Short mmCIF file of C-alpha atoms in Angstrom, two decimals:
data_model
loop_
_atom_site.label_atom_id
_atom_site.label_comp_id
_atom_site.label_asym_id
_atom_site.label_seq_id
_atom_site.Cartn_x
_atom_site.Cartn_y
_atom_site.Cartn_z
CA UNK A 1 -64.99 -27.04 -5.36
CA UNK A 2 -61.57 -25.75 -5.41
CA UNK A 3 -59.02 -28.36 -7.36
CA UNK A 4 -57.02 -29.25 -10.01
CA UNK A 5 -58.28 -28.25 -13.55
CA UNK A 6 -60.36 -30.63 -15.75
CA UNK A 7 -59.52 -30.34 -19.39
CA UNK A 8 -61.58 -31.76 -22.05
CA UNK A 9 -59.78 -32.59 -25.44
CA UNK A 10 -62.37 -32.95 -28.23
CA UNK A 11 -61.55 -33.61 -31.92
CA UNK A 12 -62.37 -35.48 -34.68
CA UNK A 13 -60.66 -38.90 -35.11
CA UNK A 14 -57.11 -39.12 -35.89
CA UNK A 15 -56.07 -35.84 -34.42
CA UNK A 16 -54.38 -36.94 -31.62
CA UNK A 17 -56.49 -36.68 -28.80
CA UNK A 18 -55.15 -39.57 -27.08
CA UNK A 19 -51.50 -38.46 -27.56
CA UNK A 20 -52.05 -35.12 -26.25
CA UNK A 21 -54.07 -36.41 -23.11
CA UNK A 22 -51.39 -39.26 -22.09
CA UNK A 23 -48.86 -36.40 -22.78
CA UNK A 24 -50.65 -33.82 -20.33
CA UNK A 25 -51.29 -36.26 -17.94
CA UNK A 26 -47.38 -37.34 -17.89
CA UNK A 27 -45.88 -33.71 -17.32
CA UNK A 28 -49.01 -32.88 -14.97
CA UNK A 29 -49.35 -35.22 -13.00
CA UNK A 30 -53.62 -35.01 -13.84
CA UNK A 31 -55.40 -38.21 -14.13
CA UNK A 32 -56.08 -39.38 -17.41
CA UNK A 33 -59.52 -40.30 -18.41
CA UNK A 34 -60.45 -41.91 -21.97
CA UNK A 35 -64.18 -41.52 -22.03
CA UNK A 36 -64.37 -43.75 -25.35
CA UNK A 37 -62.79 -46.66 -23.19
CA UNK A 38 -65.19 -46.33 -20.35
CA UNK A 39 -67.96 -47.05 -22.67
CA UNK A 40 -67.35 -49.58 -24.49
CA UNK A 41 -66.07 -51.20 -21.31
CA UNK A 42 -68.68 -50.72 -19.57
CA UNK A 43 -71.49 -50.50 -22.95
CA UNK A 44 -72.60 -47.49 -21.39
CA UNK A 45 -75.22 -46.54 -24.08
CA UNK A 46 -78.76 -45.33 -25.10
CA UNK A 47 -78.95 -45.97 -28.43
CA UNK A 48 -77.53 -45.23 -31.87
CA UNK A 49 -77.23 -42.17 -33.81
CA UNK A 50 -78.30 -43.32 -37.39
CA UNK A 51 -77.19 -40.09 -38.63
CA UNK A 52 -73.90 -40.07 -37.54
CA UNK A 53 -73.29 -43.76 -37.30
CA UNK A 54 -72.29 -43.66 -33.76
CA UNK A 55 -73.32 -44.92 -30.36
CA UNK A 56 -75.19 -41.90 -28.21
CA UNK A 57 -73.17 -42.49 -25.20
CA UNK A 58 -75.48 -42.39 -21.54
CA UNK A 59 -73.85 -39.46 -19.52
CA UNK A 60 -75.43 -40.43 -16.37
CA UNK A 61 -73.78 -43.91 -16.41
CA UNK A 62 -71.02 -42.83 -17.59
CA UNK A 63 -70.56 -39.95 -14.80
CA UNK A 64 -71.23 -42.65 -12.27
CA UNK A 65 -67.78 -44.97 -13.69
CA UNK A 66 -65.59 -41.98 -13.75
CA UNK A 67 -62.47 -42.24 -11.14
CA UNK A 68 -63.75 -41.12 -7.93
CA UNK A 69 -61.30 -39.77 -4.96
CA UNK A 70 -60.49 -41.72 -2.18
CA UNK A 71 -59.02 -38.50 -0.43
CA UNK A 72 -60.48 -34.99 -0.03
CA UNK A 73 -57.12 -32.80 1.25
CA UNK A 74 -57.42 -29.65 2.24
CA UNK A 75 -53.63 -28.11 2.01
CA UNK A 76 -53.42 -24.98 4.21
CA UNK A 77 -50.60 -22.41 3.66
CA UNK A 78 -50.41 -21.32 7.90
CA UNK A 79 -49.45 -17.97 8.36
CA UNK A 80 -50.46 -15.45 5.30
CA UNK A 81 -49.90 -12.18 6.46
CA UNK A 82 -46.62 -12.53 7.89
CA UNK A 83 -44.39 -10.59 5.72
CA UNK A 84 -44.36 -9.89 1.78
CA UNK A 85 -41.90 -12.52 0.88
CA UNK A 86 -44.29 -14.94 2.90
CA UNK A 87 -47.53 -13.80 1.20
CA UNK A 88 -45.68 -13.79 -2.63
CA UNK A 89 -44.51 -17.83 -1.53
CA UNK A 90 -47.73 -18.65 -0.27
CA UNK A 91 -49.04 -17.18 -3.57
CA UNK A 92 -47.04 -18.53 -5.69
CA UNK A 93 -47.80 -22.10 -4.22
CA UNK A 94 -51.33 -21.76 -4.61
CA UNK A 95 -50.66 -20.76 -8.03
CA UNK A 96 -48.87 -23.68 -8.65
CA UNK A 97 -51.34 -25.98 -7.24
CA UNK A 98 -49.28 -26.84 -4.45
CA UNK A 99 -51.87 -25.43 -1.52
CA UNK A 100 -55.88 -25.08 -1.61
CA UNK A 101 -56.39 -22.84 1.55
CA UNK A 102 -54.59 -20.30 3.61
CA UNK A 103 -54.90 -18.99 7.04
CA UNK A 104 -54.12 -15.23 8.04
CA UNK A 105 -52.33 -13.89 10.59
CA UNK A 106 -54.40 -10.90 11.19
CA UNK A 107 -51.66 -8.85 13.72
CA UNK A 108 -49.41 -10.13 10.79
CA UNK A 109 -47.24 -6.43 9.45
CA UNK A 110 -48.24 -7.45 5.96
CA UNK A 111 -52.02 -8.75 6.87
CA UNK A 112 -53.63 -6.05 4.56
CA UNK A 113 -51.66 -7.57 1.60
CA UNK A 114 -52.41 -10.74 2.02
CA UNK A 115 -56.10 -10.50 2.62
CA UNK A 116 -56.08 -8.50 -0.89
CA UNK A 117 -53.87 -11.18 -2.54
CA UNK A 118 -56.41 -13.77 -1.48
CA UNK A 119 -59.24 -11.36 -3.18
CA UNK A 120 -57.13 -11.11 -6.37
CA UNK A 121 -56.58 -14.84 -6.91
CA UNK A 122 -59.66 -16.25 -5.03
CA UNK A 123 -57.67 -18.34 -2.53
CA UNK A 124 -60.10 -20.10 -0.06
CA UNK A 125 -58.87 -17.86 3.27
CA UNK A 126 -59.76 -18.62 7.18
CA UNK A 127 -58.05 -16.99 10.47
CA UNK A 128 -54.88 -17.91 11.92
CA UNK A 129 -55.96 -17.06 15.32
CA UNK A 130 -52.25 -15.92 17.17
CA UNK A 131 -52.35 -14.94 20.82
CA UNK A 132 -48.82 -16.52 21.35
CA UNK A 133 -46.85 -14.02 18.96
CA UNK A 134 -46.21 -10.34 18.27
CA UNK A 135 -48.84 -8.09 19.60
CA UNK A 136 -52.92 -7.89 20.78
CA UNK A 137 -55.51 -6.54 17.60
CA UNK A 138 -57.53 -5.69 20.62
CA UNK A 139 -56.98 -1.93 21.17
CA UNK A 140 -58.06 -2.32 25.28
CA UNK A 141 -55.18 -4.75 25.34
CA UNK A 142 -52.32 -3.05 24.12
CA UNK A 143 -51.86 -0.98 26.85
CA UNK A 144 -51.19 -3.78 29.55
CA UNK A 145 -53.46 -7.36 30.06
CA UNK A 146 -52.33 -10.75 31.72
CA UNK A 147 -51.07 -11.84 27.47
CA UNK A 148 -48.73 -10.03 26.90
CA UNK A 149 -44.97 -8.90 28.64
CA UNK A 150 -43.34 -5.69 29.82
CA UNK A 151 -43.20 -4.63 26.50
CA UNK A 152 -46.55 -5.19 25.21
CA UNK A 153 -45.09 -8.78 23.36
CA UNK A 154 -47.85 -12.03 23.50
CA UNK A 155 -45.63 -14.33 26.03
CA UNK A 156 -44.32 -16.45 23.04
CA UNK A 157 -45.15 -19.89 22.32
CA UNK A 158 -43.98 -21.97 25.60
CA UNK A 159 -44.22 -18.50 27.43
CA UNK A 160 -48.07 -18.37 26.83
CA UNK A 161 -48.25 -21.90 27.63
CA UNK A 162 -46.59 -21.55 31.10
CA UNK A 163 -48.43 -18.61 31.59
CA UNK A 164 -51.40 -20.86 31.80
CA UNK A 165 -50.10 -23.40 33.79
CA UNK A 166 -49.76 -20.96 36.13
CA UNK A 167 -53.16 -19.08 36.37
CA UNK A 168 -51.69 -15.99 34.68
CA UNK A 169 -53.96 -15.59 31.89
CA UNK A 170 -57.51 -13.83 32.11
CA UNK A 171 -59.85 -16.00 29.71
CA UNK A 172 -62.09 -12.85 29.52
CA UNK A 173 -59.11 -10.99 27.86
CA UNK A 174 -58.43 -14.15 25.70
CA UNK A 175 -61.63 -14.12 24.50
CA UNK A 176 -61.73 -10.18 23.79
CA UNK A 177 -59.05 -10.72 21.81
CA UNK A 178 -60.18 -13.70 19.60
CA UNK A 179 -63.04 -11.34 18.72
CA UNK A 180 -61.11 -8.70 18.18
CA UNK A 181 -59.32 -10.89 15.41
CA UNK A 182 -62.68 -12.30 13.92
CA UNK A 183 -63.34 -8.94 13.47
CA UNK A 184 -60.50 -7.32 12.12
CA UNK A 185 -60.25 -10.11 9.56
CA UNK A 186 -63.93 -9.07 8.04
CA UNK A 187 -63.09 -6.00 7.63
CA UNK A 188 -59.60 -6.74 5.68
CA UNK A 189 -61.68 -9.56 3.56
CA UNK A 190 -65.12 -8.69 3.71
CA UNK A 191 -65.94 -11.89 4.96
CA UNK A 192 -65.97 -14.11 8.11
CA UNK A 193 -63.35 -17.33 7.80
CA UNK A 194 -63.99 -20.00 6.38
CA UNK A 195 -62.15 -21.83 8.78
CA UNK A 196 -60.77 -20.99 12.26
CA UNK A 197 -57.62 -22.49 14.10
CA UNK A 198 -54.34 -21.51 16.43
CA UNK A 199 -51.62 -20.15 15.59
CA UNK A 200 -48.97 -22.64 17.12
CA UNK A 201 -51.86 -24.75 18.21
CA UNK A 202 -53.07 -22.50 21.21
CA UNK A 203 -56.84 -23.75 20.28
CA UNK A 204 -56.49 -26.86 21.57
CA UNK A 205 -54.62 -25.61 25.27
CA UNK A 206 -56.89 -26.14 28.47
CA UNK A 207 -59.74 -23.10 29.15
CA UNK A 208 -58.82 -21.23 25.75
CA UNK A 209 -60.04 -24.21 23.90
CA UNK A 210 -63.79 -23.33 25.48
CA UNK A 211 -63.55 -19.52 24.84
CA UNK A 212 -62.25 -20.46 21.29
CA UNK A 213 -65.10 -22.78 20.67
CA UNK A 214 -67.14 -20.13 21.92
CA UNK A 215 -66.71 -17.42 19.52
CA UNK A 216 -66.37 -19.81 16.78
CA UNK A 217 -69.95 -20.59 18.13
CA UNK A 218 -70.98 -17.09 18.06
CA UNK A 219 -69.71 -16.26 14.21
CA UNK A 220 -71.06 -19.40 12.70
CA UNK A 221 -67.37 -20.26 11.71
CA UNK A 222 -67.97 -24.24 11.24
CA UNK A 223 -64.67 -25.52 10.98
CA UNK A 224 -61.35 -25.75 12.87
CA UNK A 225 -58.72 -27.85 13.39
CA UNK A 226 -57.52 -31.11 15.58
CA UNK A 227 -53.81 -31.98 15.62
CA UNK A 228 -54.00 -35.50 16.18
CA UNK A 229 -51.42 -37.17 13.21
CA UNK A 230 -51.59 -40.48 12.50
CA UNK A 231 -48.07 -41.81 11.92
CA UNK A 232 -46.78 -39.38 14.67
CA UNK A 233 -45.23 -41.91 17.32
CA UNK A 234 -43.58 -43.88 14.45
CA UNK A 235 -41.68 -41.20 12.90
CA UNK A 236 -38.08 -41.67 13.08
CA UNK A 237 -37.08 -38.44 11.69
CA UNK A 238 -38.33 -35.68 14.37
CA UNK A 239 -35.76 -34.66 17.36
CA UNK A 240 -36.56 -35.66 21.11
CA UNK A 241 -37.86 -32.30 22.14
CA UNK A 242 -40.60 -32.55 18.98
CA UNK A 243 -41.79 -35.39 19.32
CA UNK A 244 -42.31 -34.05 23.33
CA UNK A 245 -44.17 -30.62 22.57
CA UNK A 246 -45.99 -32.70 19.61
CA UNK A 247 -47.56 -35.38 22.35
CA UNK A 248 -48.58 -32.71 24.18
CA UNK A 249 -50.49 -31.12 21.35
CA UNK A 250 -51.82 -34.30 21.10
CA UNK A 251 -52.97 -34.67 23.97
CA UNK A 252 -54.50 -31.14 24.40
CA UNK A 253 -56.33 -31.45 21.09
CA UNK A 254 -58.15 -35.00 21.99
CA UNK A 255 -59.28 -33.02 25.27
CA UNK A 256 -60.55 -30.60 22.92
CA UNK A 257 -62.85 -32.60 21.01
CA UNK A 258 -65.87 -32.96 23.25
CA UNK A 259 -65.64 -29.04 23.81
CA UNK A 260 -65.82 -28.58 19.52
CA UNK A 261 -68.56 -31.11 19.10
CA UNK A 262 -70.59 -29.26 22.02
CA UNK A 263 -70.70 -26.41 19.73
CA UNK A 264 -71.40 -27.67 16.83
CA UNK A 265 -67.68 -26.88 15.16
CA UNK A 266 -66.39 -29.92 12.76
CA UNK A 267 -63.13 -30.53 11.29
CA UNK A 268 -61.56 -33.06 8.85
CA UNK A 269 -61.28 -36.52 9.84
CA UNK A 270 -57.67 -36.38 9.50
CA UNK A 271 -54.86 -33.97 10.43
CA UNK A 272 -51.77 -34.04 8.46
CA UNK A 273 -48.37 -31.61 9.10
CA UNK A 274 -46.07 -32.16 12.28
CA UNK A 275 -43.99 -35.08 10.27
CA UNK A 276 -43.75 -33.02 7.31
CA UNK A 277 -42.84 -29.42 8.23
CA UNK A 278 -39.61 -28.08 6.90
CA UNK A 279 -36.73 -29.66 6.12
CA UNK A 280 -38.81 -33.10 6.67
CA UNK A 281 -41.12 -32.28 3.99
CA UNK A 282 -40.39 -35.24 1.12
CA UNK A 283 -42.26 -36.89 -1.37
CA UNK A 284 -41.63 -39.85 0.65
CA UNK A 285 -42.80 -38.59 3.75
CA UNK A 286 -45.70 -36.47 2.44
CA UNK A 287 -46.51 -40.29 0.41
CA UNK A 288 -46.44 -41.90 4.30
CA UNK A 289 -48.64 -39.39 5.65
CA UNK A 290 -51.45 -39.33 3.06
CA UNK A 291 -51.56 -43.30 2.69
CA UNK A 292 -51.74 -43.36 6.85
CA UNK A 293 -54.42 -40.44 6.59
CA UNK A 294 -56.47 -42.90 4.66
CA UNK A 295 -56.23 -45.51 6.51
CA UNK A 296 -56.68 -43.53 9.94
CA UNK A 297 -59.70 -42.15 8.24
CA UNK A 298 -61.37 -45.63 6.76
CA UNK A 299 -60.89 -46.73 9.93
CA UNK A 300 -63.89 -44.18 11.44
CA UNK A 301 -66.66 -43.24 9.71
CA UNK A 302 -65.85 -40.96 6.83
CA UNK A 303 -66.92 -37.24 7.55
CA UNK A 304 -68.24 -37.08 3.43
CA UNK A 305 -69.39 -40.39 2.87
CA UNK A 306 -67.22 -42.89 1.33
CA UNK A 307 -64.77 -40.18 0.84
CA UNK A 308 -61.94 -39.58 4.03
CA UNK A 309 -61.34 -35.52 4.34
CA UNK A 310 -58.18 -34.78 5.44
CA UNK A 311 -56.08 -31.13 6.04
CA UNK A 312 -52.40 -30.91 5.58
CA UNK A 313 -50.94 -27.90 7.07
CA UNK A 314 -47.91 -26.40 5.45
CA UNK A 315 -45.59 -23.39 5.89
CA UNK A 316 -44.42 -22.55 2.10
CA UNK A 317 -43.00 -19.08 1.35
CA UNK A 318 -39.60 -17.35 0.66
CA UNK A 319 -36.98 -16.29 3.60
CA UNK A 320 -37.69 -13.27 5.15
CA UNK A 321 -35.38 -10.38 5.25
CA UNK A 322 -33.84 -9.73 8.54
CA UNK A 323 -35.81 -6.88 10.43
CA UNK A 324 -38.70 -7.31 7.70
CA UNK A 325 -41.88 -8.78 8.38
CA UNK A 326 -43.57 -10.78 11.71
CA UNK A 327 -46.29 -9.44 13.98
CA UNK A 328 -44.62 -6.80 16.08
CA UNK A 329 -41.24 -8.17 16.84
CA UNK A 330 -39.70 -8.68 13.71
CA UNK A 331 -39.67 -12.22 12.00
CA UNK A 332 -38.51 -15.46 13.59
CA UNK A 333 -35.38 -17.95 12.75
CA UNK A 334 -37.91 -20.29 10.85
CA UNK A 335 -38.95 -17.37 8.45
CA UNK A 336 -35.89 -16.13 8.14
CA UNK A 337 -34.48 -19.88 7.45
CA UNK A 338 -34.61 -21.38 3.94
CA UNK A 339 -37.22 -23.95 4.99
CA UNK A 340 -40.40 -22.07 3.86
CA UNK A 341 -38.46 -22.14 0.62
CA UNK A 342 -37.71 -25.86 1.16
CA UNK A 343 -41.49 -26.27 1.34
CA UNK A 344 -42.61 -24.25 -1.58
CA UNK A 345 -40.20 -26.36 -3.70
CA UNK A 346 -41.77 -29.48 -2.94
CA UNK A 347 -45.35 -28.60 -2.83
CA UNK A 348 -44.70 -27.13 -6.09
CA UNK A 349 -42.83 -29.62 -7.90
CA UNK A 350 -45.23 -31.90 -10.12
CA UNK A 351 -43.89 -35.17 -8.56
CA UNK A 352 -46.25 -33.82 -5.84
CA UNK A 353 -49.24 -33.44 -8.23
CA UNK A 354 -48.30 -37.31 -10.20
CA UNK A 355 -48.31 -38.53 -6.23
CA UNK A 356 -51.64 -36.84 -5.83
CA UNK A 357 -53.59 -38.22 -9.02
CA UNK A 358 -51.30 -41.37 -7.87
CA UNK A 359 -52.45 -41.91 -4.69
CA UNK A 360 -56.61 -40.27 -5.96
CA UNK A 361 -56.62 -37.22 -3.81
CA UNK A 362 -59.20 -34.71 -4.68
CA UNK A 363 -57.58 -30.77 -3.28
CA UNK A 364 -60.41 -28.86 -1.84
CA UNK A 365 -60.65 -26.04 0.91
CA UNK A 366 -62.76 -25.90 4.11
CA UNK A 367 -65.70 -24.33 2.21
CA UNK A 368 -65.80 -27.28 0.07
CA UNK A 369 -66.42 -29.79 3.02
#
């Protein structure tokens, strides 16, 4: 399972073992474990060593009383593939601890090197599906279908959704695109995704959410992802027109459900991200959203047993340069804006990983689950 790193201080007695752990778990923000304490507390024995003098400790008992995770959080980096300064932020965060998981933009301009970062530093990878930005993989569609403009541009994000309001958008070319994308992103990894969702949450819209849960279907690719936040409604920080565009997300992605569980796709019982994108990501506010993602999820029943799974979808990475970077259009205000930055500062700052061991959440990716 992908996560933090367990280290194992051994010594004989007097060396400072117990220094050096309370020490690393201070700067680190790793849970500290004293596996001398647990057994005695707990007498967690089978016998005595008469050569050594010493209690043979029980490993199997004492496995069972170690700390156990109340959270399993997946932390996707959204959008790999974007542009080199992206990929090097996203990489840098994962390197850092501060994501688990990252999904690719396969039209991305720098797709290529971020499918072989991912390679290079085994980062769990799934597909950023985008039919709302930049231009088609599909070769058929390039030269003129109901997605894209004049100029060969998907409609944009509320462009492809009133696109679809209005009957403008052939589900048969939506769909030979989404396979065009599965299939463009084996051949950059080698693999199929792990994990499969929207790029600016076009899963979830009415009729692509069935043609999406379709060729999901048809790969085998078991997870995806609902963007249902608990907290959402409450949060006094987003602008008007967010909160607006987020309920209707919302909405769309609790219509989806029925279609996902008809074929067989899961996803985690929690969705973390809209309250903490940006400029609104905190250790406060990423502290609110994990406490209400556990008790959103203890409220149902828990996807992995006693454990709630949740996914937290982030956007960490450095500014792009003007003119550099995007999927056919060059890149937008947000990655040109110093918010990615904003995010990879937090998610790697080791407040973040003290609030994570704080609050017992376990990182894993969507192969994990």
């Amino acid at each position: 399972m992908t996560k933090r790193p367990n280290i194992l201080l051994t010594g004989t007695p007097g060396v400072g073992k117990t220094t050096l752990g309370k020490e690393l778990s201070s700067r680190t923000g790793l849970t500290y474990v004293n596996v001398g304490d647990l057994a005695q507390e707990g007498q967690l024995y089978d016998g005595f060593d008469e050569d050594y003098q010493c209690p043979i400790l029980d490993e199997d008992r004492e496995t069972r009383r170690m700390p156990q995770p109340r959270l399993l959080l997946v932390i996707t980096g959204d959008d790999f593939g974007y542009c080199s300064r992206r990929n090097q932020g996203i990489v840098d965060c994962f390197l850092a601890g501060g994501i688990s998981n990252v999904s690719l933009l396969v039209n991305g301009s720098a797709a290529k090197e971020a499918a072989d970062l991912a390679k290079r530093h085994e980062i769990p990878i799934g597909l950023h599906a985008n039919l709302s930005e930049g231009t088609p993989v599909c070769h058929i569609l390039q030269k003129s279908c109901s997605l894209t403009d004049h100029r060969g541009f998907f409609h944009g994000k509320m462009g492809f959704r009133r696109s679809l309001e209005r009957g403008q958008l052939c589900m048969k070319q939506v769909e030979m695109e989404l396979r065009a994308q599965v299939k463009r992103f084996v051949e950059l990894t080698g693999h199929l995704p792990n994990h499969m969702d929207g790029h600016q949450h076009v899963h979830v819209l009415p009729e692509v959410r069935d043609v999406f849960a379709q060729v999901m279907s048809d790969h085998r690719i078991r997870f995806t992802r609902v963007p249902v936040e608990p907290g959402l409604h409450s949060c006094q920080w987003l602008p008007e027109h967010l909160h607006t565009f987020y309920a209707q997300v919302e909405k769309d992605a609790l219509d989806s459900v029925a279609v996902f569980r008809q074929n067989g796709i899961r996803w985690p019982d929690v969705y973390l991200g809209l309250t903490t994108m940006g400029q609104n990501m905190s250790v406060p506010h990423l502290q609110r959203a994990l406490r209400l993602a556990l008790a959103a999820g203890q409220m149902g029943e828990p996807s992995s047993g006693a454990c709630v799974t949740a996914e937290l979808m982030v956007h960490p990475g450095y500014p792009s340069h003007p003119q550099e970077g995007g999927c056919g259009e060059g890149p937008d205000d947000f990655s040109q804006s110093l918010e990615r930055q904003h995010e990879l500062s937090v998610l790697s700052d080791p407040s973040v990983a003290a609030l994570l061991s704080q609050e017992k959440v376990q990182l894993c990716a969507f192969k994990d689950l």
